[in-house]
Amino acid sequence: MKKILLFICLALLIITACSNSKEEPVKAREQLKNKEKLQLSIWLPEWQIESAIKDVENSEQGLQDIRVFGAYFNENDQLLLTEDTIEMLKQTQQQFNDSHQVILTLINDTVTDNAPSVQKDSALLNRLFQSASSRQRHIDNIMQVVEQYNVNGIEIDYEKVAKEDLPGYVHFLNELYKQLSKKGISLHVVLEPSFPFDVKLPNGPKYTVMAYNVHGYHSGPGAKADFSFLNDLIKKIKKSNQKLAIAFATGGFEWVNQGKTVALTEIEVEELLNKTKAVKQRDKASGAVYFTFVDEQKVKHEVWYADQETLEKWTAHVRKKRYNEIVLWRAGGLSSKTLQWINEQSEE
């Protein structure tokens, strides 16, 4: 009897050992699939200093870069930092410089005292990139800002670059990177989803593509991004000679029937939900949340927005394609759940 029991025990040990030896390589392969850690960064808009910085304070453990948005241009094609931008930069540097890289974002919006602002000014870019001397003047201006405000990173968010200005734009990025590198300053570049990704970009800068604006001021109701759009975008950016980070947009929009479209932060959406008692639903095609309500004047409103679960779904979707660097537009008005999700990424 003892011999039989001994035989059974030995057999069980052998079976268990064989079973474990098969499982461990499978687990190891699964871990290798997502070996790269998720890296999250965020933009802080200069028009929302207090709430944006508060959001970062409540999520900083999960963040890599902090990007101050940003610097514009005056009527003389010189960089312009508003008082709010300067204050935002000062506060973020004081609070986060020791733990995070603080980056200043430059935007090609022209702001003048006596005329309406020009957003995404293509004519400005043409003037900046048209010759070696014009590019160098702009680079000198950027270096002055770097010295004056002691930033440790510069981000170029120049949109609507005309096709004829692309060669000058690429030269500019290459020349700027060389100049910044001498000072130990990093260079980051934001690209639109419509950018021609077969254009060879210079090595050195870190690139981010915007994965949003599918719906917004320019359209009817819908999500800022959906999975079909993300799939198409990933196919396009695979043509690039660079590995790109992907930027997602928080918050959403409210479309008023036969009226204006209003941008809303996540907290503003939550307040609207509480006020209207509307029933929210989740869209399968995008992971975004939407709801409708009728106001006191019998006018229909439709709201679409990204909550924490939406951001998680978008992030998981692109991570399956090996895109592990995510930038969020933007801090300011994020819910406690979204802030908690960001913070938890440090534990991944």
mmCIF file of C-alpha atoms in Angstrom:
data_model
loop_
_atom_site.group_PDB
_atom_site.id
_atom_site.type_symbol
_atom_site.label_atom_id
_atom_site.label_comp_id
_atom_site.label_asym_id
_atom_site.label_seq_id
_atom_site.Cartn_x
_atom_site.Cartn_y
_atom_site.Cartn_z
ATOM 1 C CA MET A 1 0.000 0.000 0.000
ATOM 2 C CA LYS A 2 2.838 2.367 0.903
ATOM 3 C CA LYS A 3 4.496 1.650 -2.441
ATOM 4 C CA ILE A 4 1.252 2.466 -4.279
ATOM 5 C CA LEU A 5 0.856 5.754 -2.390
ATOM 6 C CA LEU A 6 4.493 6.642 -3.077
ATOM 7 C CA PHE A 7 4.003 5.918 -6.781
ATOM 8 C CA ILE A 8 0.881 8.139 -6.916
ATOM 9 C CA CYS A 9 2.714 11.017 -5.190
ATOM 10 C CA LEU A 10 5.648 10.759 -7.586
ATOM 11 C CA ALA A 11 3.296 10.694 -10.550
ATOM 12 C CA LEU A 12 1.481 13.800 -9.341
ATOM 13 C CA LEU A 13 4.778 15.639 -8.853
ATOM 14 C CA ILE A 14 5.888 14.773 -12.398
ATOM 15 C CA ILE A 15 2.521 15.886 -13.869
ATOM 16 C CA THR A 16 2.641 19.171 -11.915
ATOM 17 C CA ALA A 17 6.217 19.852 -12.996
ATOM 18 C CA CYS A 18 5.360 19.189 -16.631
ATOM 19 C CA SER A 19 2.292 21.395 -16.379
ATOM 20 C CA ASN A 20 4.274 24.286 -14.911
ATOM 21 C CA SER A 21 7.031 23.954 -17.452
ATOM 22 C CA LYS A 22 4.457 24.485 -20.235
ATOM 23 C CA GLU A 23 2.670 27.412 -18.563
ATOM 24 C CA GLU A 24 5.678 29.527 -17.662
ATOM 25 C CA PRO A 25 6.906 30.136 -21.239
ATOM 26 C CA VAL A 26 3.333 31.112 -22.222
ATOM 27 C CA LYS A 27 3.178 33.630 -19.373
ATOM 28 C CA ALA A 28 6.623 34.915 -20.294
ATOM 29 C CA ARG A 29 5.522 35.435 -23.896
ATOM 30 C CA GLU A 30 2.432 37.348 -22.734
ATOM 31 C CA GLN A 31 4.574 39.602 -20.553
ATOM 32 C CA LEU A 32 6.951 40.291 -23.424
ATOM 33 C CA LYS A 33 4.046 41.462 -25.569
ATOM 34 C CA ASN A 34 3.489 44.439 -23.280
ATOM 35 C CA LYS A 35 7.001 44.789 -21.929
ATOM 36 C CA GLU A 36 7.154 48.512 -22.639
ATOM 37 C CA LYS A 37 5.723 50.623 -19.857
ATOM 38 C CA LEU A 38 2.969 53.099 -20.668
ATOM 39 C CA GLN A 39 4.314 56.662 -20.661
ATOM 40 C CA LEU A 40 1.802 59.469 -20.165
ATOM 41 C CA SER A 41 2.381 63.188 -20.664
ATOM 42 C CA ILE A 42 -0.056 66.101 -20.566
ATOM 43 C CA TRP A 43 -0.585 69.641 -21.874
ATOM 44 C CA LEU A 44 -1.482 72.510 -19.534
ATOM 45 C CA PRO A 45 -3.403 75.349 -21.265
ATOM 46 C CA GLU A 46 -2.285 78.822 -20.213
ATOM 47 C CA TRP A 47 -5.893 80.033 -19.939
ATOM 48 C CA GLN A 48 -6.660 77.562 -17.143
ATOM 49 C CA ILE A 49 -3.710 77.863 -14.761
ATOM 50 C CA GLU A 50 -5.260 76.980 -11.418
ATOM 51 C CA SER A 51 -7.300 73.911 -12.415
ATOM 52 C CA ALA A 52 -4.623 72.597 -14.802
ATOM 53 C CA ILE A 53 -1.890 72.699 -12.167
ATOM 54 C CA LYS A 54 -4.247 71.175 -9.614
ATOM 55 C CA ASP A 55 -4.909 68.275 -12.014
ATOM 56 C CA VAL A 56 -1.168 67.692 -12.399
ATOM 57 C CA GLU A 57 -0.683 67.799 -8.632
ATOM 58 C CA ASN A 58 -3.306 65.044 -8.351
ATOM 59 C CA SER A 59 -1.823 62.849 -11.093
ATOM 60 C CA GLU A 60 1.892 63.666 -11.263
ATOM 61 C CA GLN A 61 3.083 60.190 -10.261
ATOM 62 C CA GLY A 62 1.782 58.801 -13.551
ATOM 63 C CA LEU A 63 3.154 61.597 -15.746
ATOM 64 C CA GLN A 64 6.404 61.888 -17.668
ATOM 65 C CA ASP A 65 6.438 65.291 -19.390
ATOM 66 C CA ILE A 66 4.476 68.433 -18.534
ATOM 67 C CA ARG A 67 3.850 70.616 -21.573
ATOM 68 C CA VAL A 68 2.959 74.278 -21.060
ATOM 69 C CA PHE A 69 0.673 75.456 -23.867
ATOM 70 C CA GLY A 70 2.013 77.855 -24.899
ATOM 71 C CA ALA A 71 3.761 80.591 -26.865
ATOM 72 C CA TYR A 72 2.198 82.415 -29.837
ATOM 73 C CA PHE A 73 3.431 85.013 -32.363
ATOM 74 C CA ASN A 74 3.038 88.772 -32.583
ATOM 75 C CA GLU A 75 2.583 90.894 -35.721
ATOM 76 C CA ASN A 76 6.381 90.942 -36.222
ATOM 77 C CA ASP A 77 6.627 87.136 -36.407
ATOM 78 C CA GLN A 78 8.291 87.087 -32.998
ATOM 79 C CA LEU A 79 7.346 84.671 -30.237
ATOM 80 C CA LEU A 80 4.827 86.029 -27.744
ATOM 81 C CA LEU A 81 4.312 84.659 -24.235
ATOM 82 C CA THR A 82 1.217 85.975 -22.515
ATOM 83 C CA GLU A 83 1.267 86.866 -18.826
ATOM 84 C CA ASP A 84 -0.691 83.680 -18.147
ATOM 85 C CA THR A 85 1.833 81.568 -20.065
ATOM 86 C CA ILE A 86 4.716 83.112 -18.127
ATOM 87 C CA GLU A 87 2.901 82.469 -14.833
ATOM 88 C CA MET A 88 2.033 78.901 -15.839
ATOM 89 C CA LEU A 89 5.637 78.236 -16.821
ATOM 90 C CA LYS A 90 6.917 79.713 -13.566
ATOM 91 C CA GLN A 91 4.572 77.645 -11.397
ATOM 92 C CA THR A 92 5.158 74.358 -13.221
ATOM 93 C CA GLN A 93 8.926 74.829 -13.065
ATOM 94 C CA GLN A 94 8.798 75.583 -9.334
ATOM 95 C CA GLN A 95 6.619 72.572 -8.562
ATOM 96 C CA PHE A 96 7.636 69.897 -11.068
ATOM 97 C CA ASN A 97 11.109 70.643 -12.485
ATOM 98 C CA ASP A 98 12.807 68.234 -10.071
ATOM 99 C CA SER A 99 10.593 65.299 -11.020
ATOM 100 C CA HIS A 100 9.396 66.003 -14.579
ATOM 101 C CA GLN A 101 10.588 67.601 -17.778
ATOM 102 C CA VAL A 102 8.738 70.900 -18.291
ATOM 103 C CA ILE A 103 8.308 71.687 -21.984
ATOM 104 C CA LEU A 104 7.116 74.925 -23.605
ATOM 105 C CA THR A 105 4.855 74.442 -26.631
ATOM 106 C CA LEU A 106 5.045 76.922 -29.529
ATOM 107 C CA ILE A 107 1.870 77.400 -31.598
ATOM 108 C CA ASN A 108 1.589 79.136 -34.987
ATOM 109 C CA ASP A 109 -1.252 81.447 -33.933
ATOM 110 C CA THR A 110 -0.693 85.131 -34.674
ATOM 111 C CA VAL A 111 -2.014 87.410 -31.916
ATOM 112 C CA THR A 112 -2.261 91.161 -32.548
ATOM 113 C CA ASP A 113 -3.798 94.050 -30.620
ATOM 114 C CA ASN A 114 -5.718 95.675 -33.465
ATOM 115 C CA ALA A 115 -6.885 92.661 -35.467
ATOM 116 C CA PRO A 116 -8.485 89.246 -34.918
ATOM 117 C CA SER A 117 -6.081 86.436 -34.059
ATOM 118 C CA VAL A 118 -5.120 84.080 -36.875
ATOM 119 C CA GLN A 119 -5.108 80.453 -35.745
ATOM 120 C CA LYS A 120 -2.813 77.938 -37.427
ATOM 121 C CA ASP A 121 -1.335 80.676 -39.580
ATOM 122 C CA SER A 122 0.077 79.087 -42.767
ATOM 123 C CA ALA A 123 1.276 82.446 -44.115
ATOM 124 C CA LEU A 124 3.358 82.907 -40.963
ATOM 125 C CA LEU A 125 5.006 79.524 -41.486
ATOM 126 C CA ASN A 126 5.804 80.418 -45.087
ATOM 127 C CA ARG A 127 7.650 83.520 -43.887
ATOM 128 C CA LEU A 128 9.502 81.594 -41.192
ATOM 129 C CA PHE A 129 10.645 78.721 -43.439
ATOM 130 C CA GLN A 130 11.178 80.373 -46.826
ATOM 131 C CA SER A 131 14.970 80.720 -46.586
ATOM 132 C CA ALA A 132 17.980 79.704 -44.510
ATOM 133 C CA SER A 133 18.199 83.213 -43.079
ATOM 134 C CA SER A 134 14.489 83.356 -42.105
ATOM 135 C CA ARG A 135 14.773 79.964 -40.424
ATOM 136 C CA GLN A 136 17.849 81.082 -38.523
ATOM 137 C CA ARG A 137 16.103 84.260 -37.344
ATOM 138 C CA HIS A 138 13.283 82.129 -35.970
ATOM 139 C CA ILE A 139 15.708 79.705 -34.321
ATOM 140 C CA ASP A 140 17.553 82.637 -32.725
ATOM 141 C CA ASN A 141 14.200 83.861 -31.373
ATOM 142 C CA ILE A 142 13.484 80.407 -29.900
ATOM 143 C CA MET A 143 16.934 80.275 -28.298
ATOM 144 C CA GLN A 144 16.267 83.676 -26.704
ATOM 145 C CA VAL A 145 13.074 82.297 -25.157
ATOM 146 C CA VAL A 146 14.950 79.204 -23.941
ATOM 147 C CA GLU A 147 17.547 81.387 -22.229
ATOM 148 C CA GLN A 148 15.065 83.886 -20.814
ATOM 149 C CA TYR A 149 12.670 81.334 -19.312
ATOM 150 C CA ASN A 150 15.135 78.521 -18.605
ATOM 151 C CA VAL A 151 13.002 75.799 -20.215
ATOM 152 C CA ASN A 152 14.395 72.281 -20.556
ATOM 153 C CA GLY A 153 12.287 71.333 -23.572
ATOM 154 C CA ILE A 154 10.713 73.020 -26.615
ATOM 155 C CA GLU A 155 7.743 71.630 -28.523
ATOM 156 C CA ILE A 156 6.827 72.732 -32.048
ATOM 157 C CA ASP A 157 3.077 72.587 -32.689
ATOM 158 C CA TYR A 158 2.925 74.210 -36.126
ATOM 159 C CA GLU A 159 -0.179 73.156 -38.029
ATOM 160 C CA LYS A 160 -1.398 73.593 -41.593
ATOM 161 C CA VAL A 161 2.110 73.517 -43.060
ATOM 162 C CA ALA A 162 1.642 74.097 -46.803
ATOM 163 C CA LYS A 163 3.055 71.472 -49.159
ATOM 164 C CA GLU A 164 5.552 73.944 -50.631
ATOM 165 C CA ASP A 165 6.817 74.758 -47.110
ATOM 166 C CA LEU A 166 7.465 71.147 -46.081
ATOM 167 C CA PRO A 167 11.147 71.072 -47.170
ATOM 168 C CA GLY A 168 11.818 74.293 -45.231
ATOM 169 C CA TYR A 169 9.915 72.924 -42.244
ATOM 170 C CA VAL A 170 12.041 69.750 -42.192
ATOM 171 C CA HIS A 171 15.250 71.813 -42.490
ATOM 172 C CA PHE A 172 14.029 74.000 -39.636
ATOM 173 C CA LEU A 173 13.421 70.996 -37.345
ATOM 174 C CA ASN A 174 16.861 69.599 -38.121
ATOM 175 C CA GLU A 175 18.624 72.943 -37.578
ATOM 176 C CA LEU A 176 16.664 73.705 -34.399
ATOM 177 C CA TYR A 177 17.426 70.270 -32.952
ATOM 178 C CA LYS A 178 21.161 70.799 -33.459
ATOM 179 C CA GLN A 179 21.049 74.198 -31.766
ATOM 180 C CA LEU A 180 18.968 72.984 -28.818
ATOM 181 C CA SER A 181 21.110 69.880 -28.352
ATOM 182 C CA LYS A 182 24.166 72.045 -27.715
ATOM 183 C CA LYS A 183 22.311 73.485 -24.710
ATOM 184 C CA GLY A 184 20.965 70.127 -23.529
ATOM 185 C CA ILE A 185 17.408 71.131 -24.457
ATOM 186 C CA SER A 186 15.047 68.471 -25.859
ATOM 187 C CA LEU A 187 12.934 69.050 -28.970
ATOM 188 C CA HIS A 188 9.395 67.722 -29.400
ATOM 189 C CA VAL A 189 7.191 68.033 -32.482
ATOM 190 C CA VAL A 190 3.394 67.712 -32.846
ATOM 191 C CA LEU A 191 2.008 66.505 -36.179
ATOM 192 C CA GLU A 192 -1.556 66.623 -37.473
ATOM 193 C CA PRO A 193 -3.258 63.372 -38.552
ATOM 194 C CA SER A 194 -3.289 64.802 -42.107
ATOM 195 C CA PHE A 195 0.509 65.212 -42.165
ATOM 196 C CA PRO A 196 2.210 63.385 -45.092
ATOM 197 C CA PHE A 197 4.006 60.740 -43.040
ATOM 198 C CA ASP A 198 6.129 59.534 -45.947
ATOM 199 C CA VAL A 199 8.117 62.787 -45.574
ATOM 200 C CA LYS A 200 11.464 61.926 -44.006
ATOM 201 C CA LEU A 201 11.739 63.626 -40.617
ATOM 202 C CA PRO A 202 15.071 64.378 -38.921
ATOM 203 C CA ASN A 203 16.310 62.041 -36.211
ATOM 204 C CA GLY A 204 16.607 63.431 -32.699
ATOM 205 C CA PRO A 205 13.301 65.183 -31.931
ATOM 206 C CA LYS A 206 10.448 63.263 -30.296
ATOM 207 C CA TYR A 207 7.280 63.270 -32.380
ATOM 208 C CA THR A 208 3.594 63.164 -31.397
ATOM 209 C CA VAL A 209 0.583 62.745 -33.678
ATOM 210 C CA MET A 210 -2.820 64.163 -32.742
ATOM 211 C CA ALA A 211 -5.440 61.398 -32.614
ATOM 212 C CA TYR A 212 -8.526 63.573 -32.304
ATOM 213 C CA ASN A 213 -10.730 66.209 -33.968
ATOM 214 C CA VAL A 214 -12.835 63.620 -35.813
ATOM 215 C CA HIS A 215 -15.826 65.564 -34.483
ATOM 216 C CA GLY A 216 -15.822 69.070 -33.053
ATOM 217 C CA TYR A 217 -16.655 72.645 -34.006
ATOM 218 C CA HIS A 218 -16.420 71.698 -37.679
ATOM 219 C CA SER A 219 -18.938 68.855 -37.619
ATOM 220 C CA GLY A 220 -22.104 67.410 -36.205
ATOM 221 C CA PRO A 221 -22.228 65.332 -32.996
ATOM 222 C CA GLY A 222 -19.805 62.487 -32.421
ATOM 223 C CA ALA A 223 -16.685 61.309 -30.610
ATOM 224 C CA LYS A 224 -13.342 63.093 -30.876
ATOM 225 C CA ALA A 225 -11.860 59.772 -32.008
ATOM 226 C CA ASP A 226 -13.111 56.280 -32.787
ATOM 227 C CA PHE A 227 -11.406 52.925 -33.294
ATOM 228 C CA SER A 228 -11.741 53.017 -37.088
ATOM 229 C CA PHE A 229 -10.012 56.428 -37.155
ATOM 230 C CA LEU A 230 -7.260 55.116 -34.859
ATOM 231 C CA ASN A 231 -6.711 52.090 -37.104
ATOM 232 C CA ASP A 232 -6.440 54.288 -40.202
ATOM 233 C CA LEU A 233 -4.102 56.688 -38.405
ATOM 234 C CA ILE A 234 -1.779 53.885 -37.296
ATOM 235 C CA LYS A 235 -1.592 52.621 -40.886
ATOM 236 C CA LYS A 236 -0.585 56.131 -41.999
ATOM 237 C CA ILE A 237 2.022 56.763 -39.315
ATOM 238 C CA LYS A 238 3.683 53.414 -40.009
ATOM 239 C CA LYS A 239 4.972 55.083 -43.179
ATOM 240 C CA SER A 240 6.992 57.497 -41.041
ATOM 241 C CA ASN A 241 10.698 57.002 -40.445
ATOM 242 C CA GLN A 242 10.038 57.962 -36.788
ATOM 243 C CA LYS A 243 8.238 56.272 -33.880
ATOM 244 C CA LEU A 244 5.431 58.583 -32.813
ATOM 245 C CA ALA A 245 3.655 59.150 -29.521
ATOM 246 C CA ILE A 246 -0.138 59.401 -29.815
ATOM 247 C CA ALA A 247 -2.177 62.275 -28.374
ATOM 248 C CA PHE A 248 -5.751 61.823 -27.148
ATOM 249 C CA ALA A 249 -8.226 64.560 -26.222
ATOM 250 C CA THR A 250 -10.088 64.662 -22.928
ATOM 251 C CA GLY A 251 -13.500 66.276 -22.443
ATOM 252 C CA GLY A 252 -15.907 66.764 -25.309
ATOM 253 C CA PHE A 253 -18.488 68.965 -27.034
ATOM 254 C CA GLU A 254 -22.104 69.967 -26.666
ATOM 255 C CA TRP A 255 -24.035 70.411 -29.914
ATOM 256 C CA VAL A 256 -27.098 72.630 -29.652
ATOM 257 C CA ASN A 257 -29.787 72.014 -32.272
ATOM 258 C CA GLN A 258 -29.543 74.848 -34.844
ATOM 259 C CA GLY A 259 -27.145 76.640 -32.502
ATOM 260 C CA LYS A 260 -23.527 76.883 -31.506
ATOM 261 C CA THR A 261 -21.167 74.088 -30.496
ATOM 262 C CA VAL A 262 -19.554 74.373 -27.056
ATOM 263 C CA ALA A 263 -16.374 72.683 -25.789
ATOM 264 C CA LEU A 264 -16.741 71.079 -22.352
ATOM 265 C CA THR A 265 -14.281 69.675 -19.840
ATOM 266 C CA GLU A 266 -15.036 66.359 -18.186
ATOM 267 C CA ILE A 267 -16.112 68.066 -14.953
ATOM 268 C CA GLU A 268 -18.403 70.438 -16.891
ATOM 269 C CA VAL A 269 -20.021 67.410 -18.519
ATOM 270 C CA GLU A 270 -20.545 65.771 -15.121
ATOM 271 C CA GLU A 271 -22.196 68.958 -13.844
ATOM 272 C CA LEU A 272 -24.449 69.040 -16.912
ATOM 273 C CA LEU A 273 -25.419 65.404 -16.343
ATOM 274 C CA ASN A 274 -26.342 66.100 -12.742
ATOM 275 C CA LYS A 275 -28.359 69.163 -13.739
ATOM 276 C CA THR A 276 -30.297 67.581 -16.604
ATOM 277 C CA LYS A 277 -30.596 64.039 -15.192
ATOM 278 C CA ALA A 278 -29.875 62.807 -18.727
ATOM 279 C CA VAL A 279 -29.173 59.103 -19.306
ATOM 280 C CA LYS A 280 -25.702 58.521 -20.697
ATOM 281 C CA GLN A 281 -24.738 55.738 -23.096
ATOM 282 C CA ARG A 282 -21.410 54.388 -24.331
ATOM 283 C CA ASP A 283 -20.722 54.208 -28.055
ATOM 284 C CA LYS A 284 -19.204 50.866 -29.097
ATOM 285 C CA ALA A 285 -17.457 52.296 -32.156
ATOM 286 C CA SER A 286 -15.461 54.830 -30.116
ATOM 287 C CA GLY A 287 -15.749 54.004 -26.419
ATOM 288 C CA ALA A 288 -16.972 57.583 -25.905
ATOM 289 C CA VAL A 289 -19.965 58.557 -23.774
ATOM 290 C CA TYR A 290 -22.965 60.453 -25.188
ATOM 291 C CA PHE A 291 -26.344 61.713 -24.027
ATOM 292 C CA THR A 292 -29.117 64.069 -25.129
ATOM 293 C CA PHE A 293 -31.516 66.372 -23.327
ATOM 294 C CA VAL A 294 -34.102 69.025 -24.150
ATOM 295 C CA ASP A 295 -33.781 72.394 -22.421
ATOM 296 C CA GLU A 296 -36.519 74.686 -21.082
ATOM 297 C CA GLN A 297 -36.926 76.288 -24.530
ATOM 298 C CA LYS A 298 -37.560 72.823 -26.031
ATOM 299 C CA VAL A 299 -34.192 72.881 -27.811
ATOM 300 C CA LYS A 300 -32.359 69.574 -28.162
ATOM 301 C CA HIS A 301 -28.743 69.248 -26.963
ATOM 302 C CA GLU A 302 -26.378 66.360 -27.734
ATOM 303 C CA VAL A 303 -23.151 65.816 -25.784
ATOM 304 C CA TRP A 304 -20.231 63.510 -26.595
ATOM 305 C CA TYR A 305 -17.172 63.220 -24.362
ATOM 306 C CA ALA A 306 -14.269 61.052 -23.228
ATOM 307 C CA ASP A 307 -14.276 59.840 -19.641
ATOM 308 C CA GLN A 308 -11.658 57.744 -17.852
ATOM 309 C CA GLU A 309 -12.972 54.530 -19.423
ATOM 310 C CA THR A 310 -12.823 56.060 -22.914
ATOM 311 C CA LEU A 311 -9.192 57.111 -22.439
ATOM 312 C CA GLU A 312 -8.388 53.655 -21.114
ATOM 313 C CA LYS A 313 -10.020 51.998 -24.137
ATOM 314 C CA TRP A 314 -8.204 54.255 -26.634
ATOM 315 C CA THR A 315 -4.897 53.674 -24.864
ATOM 316 C CA ALA A 316 -5.366 49.896 -24.773
ATOM 317 C CA HIS A 317 -6.292 49.921 -28.471
ATOM 318 C CA VAL A 318 -3.086 51.613 -29.640
ATOM 319 C CA ARG A 319 -0.909 49.706 -27.166
ATOM 320 C CA LYS A 320 -1.886 46.511 -28.963
ATOM 321 C CA LYS A 321 -0.073 48.053 -31.936
ATOM 322 C CA ARG A 322 3.017 48.799 -29.772
ATOM 323 C CA TYR A 323 2.305 52.502 -29.214
ATOM 324 C CA ASN A 324 3.060 53.038 -25.551
ATOM 325 C CA GLU A 325 3.675 56.799 -25.403
ATOM 326 C CA ILE A 326 0.490 58.812 -24.895
ATOM 327 C CA VAL A 327 0.016 62.573 -24.551
ATOM 328 C CA LEU A 328 -3.258 63.977 -23.194
ATOM 329 C CA TRP A 329 -4.910 67.174 -24.337
ATOM 330 C CA ARG A 330 -5.448 68.472 -21.686
ATOM 331 C CA ALA A 331 -5.226 69.155 -17.923
ATOM 332 C CA GLY A 332 -7.884 71.371 -16.339
ATOM 333 C CA GLY A 333 -11.349 69.995 -15.570
ATOM 334 C CA LEU A 334 -10.451 66.297 -15.358
ATOM 335 C CA SER A 335 -12.589 64.048 -13.165
ATOM 336 C CA SER A 336 -11.255 62.316 -10.064
ATOM 337 C CA LYS A 337 -11.505 58.940 -11.848
ATOM 338 C CA THR A 338 -9.395 60.149 -14.769
ATOM 339 C CA LEU A 339 -6.801 61.640 -12.418
ATOM 340 C CA GLN A 340 -6.678 58.391 -10.462
ATOM 341 C CA TRP A 341 -6.193 56.417 -13.697
ATOM 342 C CA ILE A 342 -3.293 58.673 -14.725
ATOM 343 C CA ASN A 343 -1.704 58.393 -11.285
ATOM 344 C CA GLU A 344 -1.955 54.600 -11.293
ATOM 345 C CA GLN A 345 0.201 54.318 -14.415
ATOM 346 C CA SER A 346 3.274 54.722 -12.189
ATOM 347 C CA GLU A 347 2.425 51.319 -10.694
ATOM 348 C CA GLU A 348 2.183 49.512 -14.029
#
